Structure formats: structure tokens, C-alpha cells
Amino acid sequence: KPNVKYYDPDTFEIVEMDIPACMEDISVEKYGIHVDFMQGCYPEGTLKERISEKEKEKIQTLLKDVAYQTFLEELDCKERGEADE
């Protein structure tokens, strides 16, 4: 699967998706079976010094998955709230 490249529309420079240097709330509820991986990458809540490209890509994928899941949950709550009205 090739990496997706994002371009800044004003400068046409490739924009890399950075990963956060610090992370709180690394829980099973958020990351499921990947919680140990995330806790290993963020010991004491701070990104470890040496991280491979493969680990970085996996973190990016997990963050996208969590963001999308959060979006769906919020959308579902909003729709249920509107249905109750």
C-alpha cells in the first residue's frame, strides 16, 4: 500500500503528518488491542526517542482510526439527541 502524500495547496510542498510528542489517555477503550504498542511508543506519555518509520506509520494509522471512531460516536449521539426532540 503506497503512502499517501498531502500537498499544501498554496505552496505545493508535501506536508507530512506529524505524530504528537506527548500523548495522554492511552487506554484499551481507545486503542483496543494496540494499547500495548501505543504505551510502548509513549512511555510516561512522551514519544520515545528512537522510533522507526514503520512505528510512525502505525501510530498515524491508529490516530486516524481513533479520530474517525470518535467522529462516528459523536455523530451517533447527535442523531439520537435530535431523534429524542
mmCIF file of N, CA and C in Angstrom:
data_model
loop_
_atom_site.group_PDB
_atom_site.id
_atom_site.type_symbol
_atom_site.label_atom_id
_atom_site.label_comp_id
_atom_site.label_asym_id
_atom_site.label_seq_id
_atom_site.Cartn_x
_atom_site.Cartn_y
_atom_site.Cartn_z
ATOM 1 N N LYS A 1 0.850 -1.166 0.000
ATOM 2 C CA LYS A 1 0.000 0.000 0.000
ATOM 3 C C LYS A 1 0.901 1.236 0.000
ATOM 4 N N PRO A 2 0.801 2.055 -1.008
ATOM 5 C CA PRO A 2 1.675 3.236 -1.069
ATOM 6 C C PRO A 2 1.256 4.293 -0.053
ATOM 7 N N ASN A 3 2.239 5.051 0.403
ATOM 8 C CA ASN A 3 1.948 6.151 1.316
ATOM 9 C C ASN A 3 1.182 7.237 0.588
ATOM 10 N N VAL A 4 0.265 7.861 1.291
ATOM 11 C CA VAL A 4 -0.499 8.968 0.726
ATOM 12 C C VAL A 4 0.287 10.246 0.966
ATOM 13 N N LYS A 5 0.404 11.058 -0.062
ATOM 14 C CA LYS A 5 1.101 12.332 0.053
ATOM 15 C C LYS A 5 0.069 13.453 0.079
ATOM 16 N N TYR A 6 0.239 14.378 0.986
ATOM 17 C CA TYR A 6 -0.632 15.546 1.067
ATOM 18 C C TYR A 6 0.170 16.762 0.639
ATOM 19 N N TYR A 7 -0.463 17.622 -0.130
ATOM 20 C CA TYR A 7 0.202 18.819 -0.623
ATOM 21 C C TYR A 7 -0.456 20.066 -0.051
ATOM 22 N N ASP A 8 0.383 21.034 0.308
ATOM 23 C CA ASP A 8 -0.120 22.339 0.711
ATOM 24 C C ASP A 8 -0.619 23.007 -0.563
ATOM 25 N N PRO A 9 -1.901 23.395 -0.633
ATOM 26 C CA PRO A 9 -2.434 23.948 -1.882
ATOM 27 C C PRO A 9 -1.828 25.295 -2.271
ATOM 28 N N ASP A 10 -1.250 26.003 -1.306
ATOM 29 C CA ASP A 10 -0.663 27.301 -1.609
ATOM 30 C C ASP A 10 0.768 27.193 -2.114
ATOM 31 N N THR A 11 1.525 26.232 -1.561
ATOM 32 C CA THR A 11 2.949 26.130 -1.901
ATOM 33 C C THR A 11 3.291 24.885 -2.700
ATOM 34 N N PHE A 12 2.380 23.931 -2.767
ATOM 35 C CA PHE A 12 2.581 22.627 -3.416
ATOM 36 C C PHE A 12 3.707 21.817 -2.786
ATOM 37 N N GLU A 13 4.024 22.133 -1.534
ATOM 38 C CA GLU A 13 5.005 21.354 -0.799
ATOM 39 C C GLU A 13 4.301 20.139 -0.189
ATOM 40 N N ILE A 14 5.043 19.049 -0.082
ATOM 41 C CA ILE A 14 4.490 17.855 0.556
ATOM 42 C C ILE A 14 4.410 18.111 2.053
ATOM 43 N N VAL A 15 3.235 17.835 2.625
ATOM 44 C CA VAL A 15 3.015 18.017 4.049
ATOM 45 C C VAL A 15 3.004 16.647 4.694
ATOM 46 N N GLU A 16 3.903 16.442 5.612
ATOM 47 C CA GLU A 16 3.966 15.177 6.333
ATOM 48 C C GLU A 16 3.072 15.266 7.562
ATOM 49 N N MET A 17 2.334 14.200 7.831
ATOM 50 C CA MET A 17 1.514 14.174 9.034
ATOM 51 C C MET A 17 2.413 13.830 10.211
ATOM 52 N N ASP A 18 2.620 14.805 11.077
ATOM 53 C CA ASP A 18 3.446 14.577 12.249
ATOM 54 C C ASP A 18 2.660 13.803 13.294
ATOM 55 N N ILE A 19 3.388 13.157 14.159
ATOM 56 C CA ILE A 19 2.744 12.487 15.278
ATOM 57 C C ILE A 19 3.029 13.311 16.525
ATOM 58 N N PRO A 20 2.130 13.280 17.489
ATOM 59 C CA PRO A 20 2.321 14.104 18.680
ATOM 60 C C PRO A 20 3.515 13.656 19.511
ATOM 61 N N ALA A 21 4.172 14.630 20.145
ATOM 62 C CA ALA A 21 5.309 14.334 21.007
ATOM 63 C C ALA A 21 4.854 13.805 22.359
ATOM 64 N N CYS A 22 3.651 14.187 22.766
ATOM 65 C CA CYS A 22 3.092 13.739 24.040
ATOM 66 C C CYS A 22 1.701 13.166 23.804
ATOM 67 N N MET A 23 1.331 12.207 24.611
ATOM 68 C CA MET A 23 0.030 11.565 24.458
ATOM 69 C C MET A 23 -0.489 11.195 25.840
ATOM 70 N N GLU A 24 -1.709 11.623 26.117
ATOM 71 C CA GLU A 24 -2.375 11.243 27.359
ATOM 72 C C GLU A 24 -3.496 10.263 27.031
ATOM 73 N N ASP A 25 -3.995 9.607 28.022
ATOM 74 C CA ASP A 25 -5.145 8.707 27.884
ATOM 75 C C ASP A 25 -4.927 7.614 26.838
ATOM 76 N N ILE A 26 -3.864 6.870 27.002
ATOM 77 C CA ILE A 26 -3.643 5.700 26.149
ATOM 78 C C ILE A 26 -4.322 4.536 26.854
ATOM 79 N N SER A 27 -5.555 4.273 26.444
ATOM 80 C CA SER A 27 -6.363 3.277 27.138
ATOM 81 C C SER A 27 -6.849 2.190 26.179
ATOM 82 N N VAL A 28 -7.274 1.083 26.760
ATOM 83 C CA VAL A 28 -7.822 -0.023 25.980
ATOM 84 C C VAL A 28 -9.086 0.432 25.258
ATOM 85 N N GLU A 29 -9.870 1.295 25.907
ATOM 86 C CA GLU A 29 -11.107 1.783 25.290
ATOM 87 C C GLU A 29 -10.825 2.502 23.977
ATOM 88 N N LYS A 30 -9.717 3.232 23.920
ATOM 89 C CA LYS A 30 -9.376 3.983 22.708
ATOM 90 C C LYS A 30 -8.638 3.133 21.688
ATOM 91 N N TYR A 31 -7.650 2.392 22.121
ATOM 92 C CA TYR A 31 -6.731 1.717 21.205
ATOM 93 C C TYR A 31 -6.904 0.205 21.135
ATOM 94 N N GLY A 32 -7.795 -0.348 21.940
ATOM 95 C CA GLY A 32 -8.086 -1.777 21.870
ATOM 96 C C GLY A 32 -6.843 -2.640 21.978
ATOM 97 N N ILE A 33 -6.690 -3.544 21.022
ATOM 98 C CA ILE A 33 -5.570 -4.493 21.057
ATOM 99 C C ILE A 33 -4.223 -3.821 20.811
ATOM 100 N N HIS A 34 -4.222 -2.569 20.410
ATOM 101 C CA HIS A 34 -2.981 -1.843 20.121
ATOM 102 C C HIS A 34 -2.500 -1.000 21.302
ATOM 103 N N VAL A 35 -3.158 -1.137 22.444
ATOM 104 C CA VAL A 35 -2.812 -0.311 23.603
ATOM 105 C C VAL A 35 -1.365 -0.539 24.042
ATOM 106 N N ASP A 36 -0.888 -1.770 24.047
ATOM 107 C CA ASP A 36 0.494 -2.054 24.463
ATOM 108 C C ASP A 36 1.493 -1.407 23.507
ATOM 109 N N PHE A 37 1.197 -1.451 22.209
ATOM 110 C CA PHE A 37 2.067 -0.808 21.218
ATOM 111 C C PHE A 37 2.145 0.696 21.489
ATOM 112 N N MET A 38 0.983 1.328 21.690
ATOM 113 C CA MET A 38 0.959 2.777 21.926
ATOM 114 C C MET A 38 1.665 3.137 23.229
ATOM 115 N N GLN A 39 1.452 2.358 24.277
ATOM 116 C CA GLN A 39 2.128 2.624 25.545
ATOM 117 C C GLN A 39 3.634 2.426 25.409
ATOM 118 N N GLY A 40 4.057 1.494 24.564
ATOM 119 C CA GLY A 40 5.480 1.281 24.319
ATOM 120 C C GLY A 40 6.115 2.438 23.560
ATOM 121 N N CYS A 41 5.340 3.053 22.667
ATOM 122 C CA CYS A 41 5.842 4.195 21.902
ATOM 123 C C CYS A 41 5.814 5.478 22.727
ATOM 124 N N TYR A 42 4.925 5.528 23.717
ATOM 125 C CA TYR A 42 4.770 6.712 24.561
ATOM 126 C C TYR A 42 4.949 6.354 26.038
ATOM 127 N N PRO A 43 6.158 5.888 26.407
ATOM 128 C CA PRO A 43 6.364 5.588 27.828
ATOM 129 C C PRO A 43 6.250 6.885 28.636
ATOM 130 N N GLU A 44 5.503 6.832 29.716
ATOM 131 C CA GLU A 44 5.260 8.001 30.572
ATOM 132 C C GLU A 44 4.615 9.150 29.800
ATOM 133 N N GLY A 45 3.921 8.848 28.709
ATOM 134 C CA GLY A 45 3.188 9.858 27.964
ATOM 135 C C GLY A 45 3.993 10.664 26.965
ATOM 136 N N THR A 46 5.279 10.369 26.815
ATOM 137 C CA THR A 46 6.153 11.101 25.894
ATOM 138 C C THR A 46 6.703 10.151 24.833
ATOM 139 N N LEU A 47 6.706 10.601 23.589
ATOM 140 C CA LEU A 47 7.198 9.782 22.485
ATOM 141 C C LEU A 47 8.646 9.375 22.736
ATOM 142 N N LYS A 48 8.921 8.077 22.580
ATOM 143 C CA LYS A 48 10.296 7.604 22.799
ATOM 144 C C LYS A 48 11.226 8.224 21.756
ATOM 145 N N GLU A 49 12.521 8.298 22.077
ATOM 146 C CA GLU A 49 13.488 8.999 21.226
ATOM 147 C C GLU A 49 13.658 8.358 19.857
ATOM 148 N N ARG A 50 13.864 7.088 19.823
ATOM 149 C CA ARG A 50 14.092 6.415 18.538
ATOM 150 C C ARG A 50 12.822 5.680 18.136
ATOM 151 N N ILE A 51 12.270 6.115 17.014
ATOM 152 C CA ILE A 51 11.052 5.496 16.511
ATOM 153 C C ILE A 51 11.252 5.218 15.029
ATOM 154 N N SER A 52 10.935 4.015 14.621
ATOM 155 C CA SER A 52 11.131 3.635 13.223
ATOM 156 C C SER A 52 10.021 4.218 12.348
ATOM 157 N N GLU A 53 10.246 4.226 11.049
ATOM 158 C CA GLU A 53 9.233 4.705 10.102
ATOM 159 C C GLU A 53 7.992 3.819 10.167
ATOM 160 N N LYS A 54 8.210 2.525 10.347
ATOM 161 C CA LYS A 54 7.084 1.596 10.439
ATOM 162 C C LYS A 54 6.234 1.907 11.672
ATOM 163 N N GLU A 55 6.888 2.169 12.804
ATOM 164 C CA GLU A 55 6.155 2.528 14.019
ATOM 165 C C GLU A 55 5.415 3.855 13.828
ATOM 166 N N LYS A 56 6.073 4.815 13.191
ATOM 167 C CA LYS A 56 5.449 6.111 12.945
ATOM 168 C C LYS A 56 4.196 5.948 12.083
ATOM 169 N N GLU A 57 4.288 5.142 11.043
ATOM 170 C CA GLU A 57 3.137 4.897 10.171
ATOM 171 C C GLU A 57 2.004 4.212 10.927
ATOM 172 N N LYS A 58 2.343 3.264 11.800
ATOM 173 C CA LYS A 58 1.314 2.574 12.575
ATOM 174 C C LYS A 58 0.638 3.541 13.541
ATOM 175 N N ILE A 59 1.414 4.417 14.181
ATOM 176 C CA ILE A 59 0.834 5.422 15.084
ATOM 177 C C ILE A 59 -0.111 6.331 14.308
ATOM 178 N N GLN A 60 0.310 6.783 13.127
ATOM 179 C CA GLN A 60 -0.541 7.640 12.298
ATOM 180 C C GLN A 60 -1.846 6.933 11.951
ATOM 181 N N THR A 61 -1.754 5.673 11.576
ATOM 182 C CA THR A 61 -2.950 4.906 11.228
ATOM 183 C C THR A 61 -3.874 4.762 12.431
ATOM 184 N N LEU A 62 -3.310 4.452 13.596
ATOM 185 C CA LEU A 62 -4.126 4.302 14.794
ATOM 186 C C LEU A 62 -4.790 5.621 15.184
ATOM 187 N N LEU A 63 -4.062 6.733 15.060
ATOM 188 C CA LEU A 63 -4.639 8.033 15.388
ATOM 189 C C LEU A 63 -5.782 8.381 14.443
ATOM 190 N N LYS A 64 -5.629 8.054 13.172
ATOM 191 C CA LYS A 64 -6.712 8.287 12.207
ATOM 192 C C LYS A 64 -7.922 7.433 12.563
ATOM 193 N N ASP A 65 -7.677 6.165 12.922
ATOM 194 C CA ASP A 65 -8.771 5.266 13.287
ATOM 195 C C ASP A 65 -9.519 5.769 14.520
ATOM 196 N N VAL A 66 -8.780 6.217 15.539
ATOM 197 C CA VAL A 66 -9.402 6.726 16.765
ATOM 198 C C VAL A 66 -10.192 7.996 16.463
ATOM 199 N N ALA A 67 -9.631 8.884 15.645
ATOM 200 C CA ALA A 67 -10.331 10.118 15.289
ATOM 201 C C ALA A 67 -11.631 9.814 14.551
ATOM 202 N N TYR A 68 -11.602 8.867 13.628
ATOM 203 C CA TYR A 68 -12.803 8.514 12.884
ATOM 204 C C TYR A 68 -13.835 7.860 13.788
ATOM 205 N N GLN A 69 -13.396 6.987 14.672
ATOM 206 C CA GLN A 69 -14.316 6.330 15.606
ATOM 207 C C GLN A 69 -14.962 7.367 16.520
ATOM 208 N N THR A 70 -14.194 8.328 16.988
ATOM 209 C CA THR A 70 -14.730 9.401 17.829
ATOM 210 C C THR A 70 -15.767 10.207 17.059
ATOM 211 N N PHE A 71 -15.480 10.517 15.813
ATOM 212 C CA PHE A 71 -16.415 11.242 14.956
ATOM 213 C C PHE A 71 -17.727 10.476 14.833
ATOM 214 N N LEU A 72 -17.646 9.175 14.561
ATOM 215 C CA LEU A 72 -18.857 8.369 14.421
ATOM 216 C C LEU A 72 -19.663 8.329 15.716
ATOM 217 N N GLU A 73 -18.986 8.216 16.846
ATOM 218 C CA GLU A 73 -19.679 8.185 18.134
ATOM 219 C C GLU A 73 -20.387 9.510 18.402
ATOM 220 N N GLU A 74 -19.716 10.626 18.110
ATOM 221 C CA GLU A 74 -20.325 11.936 18.308
ATOM 222 C C GLU A 74 -21.500 12.138 17.359
ATOM 223 N N LEU A 75 -21.375 11.680 16.140
ATOM 224 C CA LEU A 75 -22.454 11.785 15.168
ATOM 225 C C LEU A 75 -23.656 10.967 15.624
ATOM 226 N N ASP A 76 -23.412 9.766 16.120
ATOM 227 C CA ASP A 76 -24.472 8.903 16.603
ATOM 228 C C ASP A 76 -25.191 9.548 17.787
ATOM 229 N N CYS A 77 -24.432 10.135 18.716
ATOM 230 C CA CYS A 77 -25.038 10.811 19.870
ATOM 231 C C CYS A 77 -25.882 11.993 19.418
ATOM 232 N N LYS A 78 -25.386 12.736 18.462
ATOM 233 C CA LYS A 78 -26.114 13.897 17.947
ATOM 234 C C LYS A 78 -27.412 13.449 17.281
ATOM 235 N N GLU A 79 -27.347 12.399 16.477
ATOM 236 C CA GLU A 79 -28.543 11.897 15.789
ATOM 237 C C GLU A 79 -29.567 11.366 16.796
ATOM 238 N N ARG A 80 -29.115 10.689 17.835
ATOM 239 C CA ARG A 80 -30.048 10.195 18.852
ATOM 240 C C ARG A 80 -30.673 11.365 19.617
ATOM 241 N N GLY A 81 -29.896 12.408 19.841
ATOM 242 C CA GLY A 81 -30.413 13.597 20.534
ATOM 243 C C GLY A 81 -31.473 14.300 19.707
ATOM 244 N N GLU A 82 -31.255 14.370 18.401
ATOM 245 C CA GLU A 82 -32.237 15.005 17.518
ATOM 246 C C GLU A 82 -33.497 14.159 17.397
ATOM 247 N N ALA A 83 -33.344 12.842 17.463
ATOM 248 C CA ALA A 83 -34.493 11.948 17.371
ATOM 249 C C ALA A 83 -35.360 12.038 18.632
ATOM 250 N N ASP A 84 -34.730 12.336 19.783
ATOM 251 C CA ASP A 84 -35.469 12.461 21.034
ATOM 252 C C ASP A 84 -36.304 13.732 21.081
ATOM 253 N N GLU A 85 -35.932 14.719 20.305
ATOM 254 C CA GLU A 85 -36.645 16.008 20.328
ATOM 255 C C GLU A 85 -37.934 15.920 19.680
#
